[in-house]
Amino acid sequence: MTAPKTLYDKIWDAHVVDQSDDGTCVLYIDRHLVHEVTSPQAFEGLRMTGRKVRAPERTIAVPDHNVPTTLDRANAQTMTEDSRVQVEALDKNAKAFGVHYYPVTDVRQGIVHIVGPEQGWTLPGMTVVCGDSHTATHGAFGALAHGIGTSEVEHVLATQTLIQKKSKNMKVEITGHLRPGVTAKDITLAVIGKTGTAGGTGYVIEYCGQAIRDLSMEGRMTVCNMAIEGGARAGLIAPDETTFAYCMGRPHAPKGAAWEAALAYWKTLYTDEGAHFDKVVTIRGEDIEPVVTWGTSPEDVLPISATVPAPESFTGGKVDAAKRSLDYMGLTAGMKLTDIKIDAVFIGSCTNGRIEDLRAAAAVLKGRKLAPGVRALIVPGSGLVRAQAEEEGLAQIFIDAGCEWRMAGCSMCLAMNPDQLAEGERCASTSNRNFEGRQGYKGRTHLMSPAMAAAAAVTGHLTDVRELMTKTV
Amino acid sequence: MDKFTKLTGIAAPMPLVNIDTDMIIPKGFLKTIQRSGLGVNLFDEMRYDRSGNEIADFVLNKPQYRDAEILVAGDNFGCGSSREHAPWALLDFGIRCVISTSFADIFFNNCFKNGILPVVLPQEAVDYLMDDASKGANARITVDLEAQTVTASDGTAFHFDVDPFKKHCMLNGLDDIGLTLEKVAAIDTYEKRVAAQFPWV
């Protein structure tokens, strides 16, 4: 009898092409997602060495980081010169090397981590990489998915493999049920708040427990998306009926007999009873509250009912880091989080730009208006999410509330396009990083769920969404 | 990739924890389609004011650290995005080695692809080297990859661990892609097997 394996062990073992005595492996890559920021130097490297893309049929490219999200973006003048050069380079490289491509003008274009699952490129048991740290998103399907640098992008383009050593196994179990108003975003932030941004370094996390099982695929993607913010190489969730139902019928998912064969295999993708985890973290679902971040690291997480912490309450290097954070964020220790006034709201990103996120925001914004002086950007994660939100009437709710309803892209998550915070502006954001300058020079970011961001949009300050849920408009 | 064997140079202290890739190279500089030329924008928002003037008290702007080749940094250095622009910017500035108690995974791997050695040492050792680095240009630290040691200016040496394969590639300046392509037959075999076993992939 073979030793019990974790889900990670199983996917890893199925992809080992070659293993050296020291444990260094050549690992096969099933799907390679490519965007315009981290790929130009990799394609250039292929040209300089006369190499080809080994498996263009497994390579999917889409521009997302630089593209404007305004309705007039088909006009090239809406992009800065350097952004245009980068997007044009991807256009050119995708054609020259013959990879699958969704250009800005294609309704299927969007954020690479939303397009991949939506089109059925991401399937259980696969290895998925992209020159982007939020590749962790695809782990929601029980796929081993992680970000790589540009040298590794070139390596995958040329060889369809990566040189890897296996990480350790970590289990994060969320038991029981979430309370009303608490979402997948609160789970993933609460986990990072508990383990810290380096807590997952050297590990692949498997998220499990009833509260994870209860999540939709959209919610599971939100959870896995931020595994990287906890320092983990990847996050995984074992596939189940929810996963299979999501994959079925997607353009690049198997059909007919191939579907049945795939399904039989996918049903073997779970952690065996008694498999070894090197680290285990357990959180009760009932203990998770709606949370927000107060500082400039994703680990700076607190329940919305809390107050801004004093730097002295931390230890080691975190004391100085917290001082710097409070200074940057313009906050004073002891103030209530709900007293923090905001200028902007951003709902979107690969963390929270899917249809369910827009539904959650719309449920709060329906019949309400933005607080005076607050601007809100609602940016769907793909053109198809945008179309669906329009069909469901969500777009009209956003427009009626006074929000800007945008085209698909990374938008204000990382300020590489025209969507940016002005200096000193404070944003309730559904994105994934609250680093200094992330959303714009000297911009201030508070991370939270779409429902919480919508609540802040209505009141003009950080707000416990549960207070709005009990009131009818 | 340039070889990394042994380096003796000025070390700059950056005790802040969680120095992220947005700090190392802000997103505005990711729009290049080249690898070179990013050194001038390394730590841009910490290093320059909005008008582009140097901020005098930032460590790499101080006269004694302008030629630093080593960084001694707080925990979890390089957290955040996968942008290889971060090691490219460090390298272009002249940094060949970063010492910390831990590094973010992707950044750590990216360093090895560019001939930058990330050295993980225990807190006490990093504290010792941070003090040493704080002495300025007179305190030169030596990093010896072959011997796997970091030696402070007073001769105190600390041993570090490094993956044998990564060490071999760094010492010899080897190209990963070239090495993997030597195993192309194994990749062919794998693809044939999987095409039969998992035809939907």
XYZ file of C-alpha atoms in Angstrom, chain A residues 14-18 20 22 24 28 30-31 37 40-41 51 54 58 66 80 82-83 85-86 131-133 147-152 154-155 158-159 161 163 165 197-198 201 228 233 254 261-262 265-266 297 299 317 321 324 414-416 423 433 435-438 441, chain B residues 15-18 20-23 27-28 30-35 45-46 48-50 75-76 79-85 88 102-106 109-110 113-114 163-166 175-181 183-184 186-188 190-191 193-194 198-201:
128
model
C 1.491 13.465 -11.941
C 3.656 16.208 -13.463
C 7.217 15.100 -12.722
C 9.120 14.718 -16.007
C 12.504 14.144 -14.424
C 17.476 14.539 -9.830
C 18.820 16.117 -4.798
C 15.183 18.975 -8.071
C 5.441 19.714 -16.710
C -0.303 22.188 -18.575
C -1.390 25.804 -18.965
C 3.847 43.204 -18.444
C 8.051 40.968 -23.529
C 11.555 40.155 -22.290
C 13.881 29.139 -29.775
C 7.128 24.481 -27.390
C -1.242 25.364 -24.022
C -2.121 48.389 -18.859
C 0.191 56.250 -22.548
C 4.766 53.062 -22.851
C 1.524 51.163 -22.154
C 4.188 49.726 -26.634
C 3.706 46.919 -24.122
C 4.156 35.659 -14.837
C 1.883 37.031 -12.161
C 1.746 36.298 -8.468
C 3.286 32.910 -10.218
C 6.694 32.943 -11.893
C 9.182 35.596 -12.958
C 9.997 36.516 -16.532
C 13.023 34.182 -16.754
C 10.712 31.327 -15.831
C 10.802 32.172 -20.980
C 11.690 28.761 -19.554
C 10.770 27.203 -24.479
C 10.379 23.893 -22.619
C 8.386 22.815 -17.923
C 12.716 23.422 -12.624
C 11.651 21.688 -5.743
C 2.488 37.606 5.159
C 5.444 35.241 5.583
C 6.580 30.907 2.863
C 0.368 34.537 -2.224
C 3.628 29.292 -3.309
C -13.620 18.400 -22.384
C -12.878 10.293 -18.409
C -11.753 13.601 -16.971
C -9.833 11.273 -12.748
C -10.830 14.523 -11.054
C 0.703 45.021 4.516
C -1.436 41.039 7.287
C 10.591 44.787 13.267
C 6.787 48.945 10.192
C 5.565 53.794 9.142
C -2.210 48.308 -9.420
C -2.283 51.690 -11.123
C -0.412 50.703 -14.284
C -1.914 61.697 -3.708
C -2.497 44.600 -1.930
C 1.296 48.331 -0.277
C 2.562 51.914 -0.320
C 1.804 53.467 -3.689
C 0.054 50.369 -4.992
C 1.546 57.575 -5.606
C 15.895 46.973 8.623
C 12.269 47.544 7.553
C 10.282 44.286 7.454
C 8.068 43.281 4.488
C 7.655 44.610 -1.061
C 8.230 44.554 -4.793
C 6.194 47.765 -5.217
C 8.786 49.479 -3.004
C 4.670 49.781 -11.149
C 5.277 52.865 -13.272
C 7.247 47.957 -15.284
C 6.278 49.235 -18.701
C 9.718 48.709 -20.145
C 10.148 45.880 -22.617
C 13.822 45.537 -21.702
C 15.683 44.179 -18.692
C 9.273 56.252 -4.149
C 11.524 55.907 -1.088
C 13.147 60.457 -4.629
C 10.520 63.086 -3.867
C 7.722 63.857 -6.299
C 12.171 39.883 7.283
C 10.106 38.787 4.237
C 7.035 40.045 -0.892
C 4.311 40.873 -3.377
C 4.333 40.536 -7.107
C 6.243 38.215 -9.429
C 7.854 41.135 -11.298
C 11.388 40.185 -12.226
C 11.888 43.919 -12.629
C 16.647 43.545 -12.557
C 13.346 35.271 4.931
C 12.404 36.066 1.350
C 9.165 35.790 -0.592
C 9.199 32.683 -2.750
C 8.937 34.137 -6.268
C 13.700 32.302 -7.309
C 13.932 35.346 -9.552
C 17.925 33.603 -12.420
C 19.782 36.908 -12.464
C 20.087 24.607 -2.671
C 22.900 22.581 -4.326
C 21.435 22.902 -7.828
C 20.940 26.667 -7.518
C 21.367 29.032 -18.289
C 18.416 27.010 -16.930
C 16.749 26.703 -20.300
C 19.845 25.187 -21.836
C 20.031 22.663 -18.992
C 16.380 21.675 -19.337
C 16.610 21.328 -23.108
C 16.305 16.629 -21.113
C 14.061 17.157 -24.118
C 12.168 13.034 -21.215
C 9.750 15.866 -21.992
C 8.779 14.179 -25.276
C 6.072 12.606 -20.790
C 3.919 14.391 -23.371
C 2.255 9.328 -22.063
C -0.074 12.122 -20.904
C -5.243 12.484 -19.991
C -6.275 13.435 -23.532
C -8.360 16.395 -22.338
C -5.360 18.252 -20.901
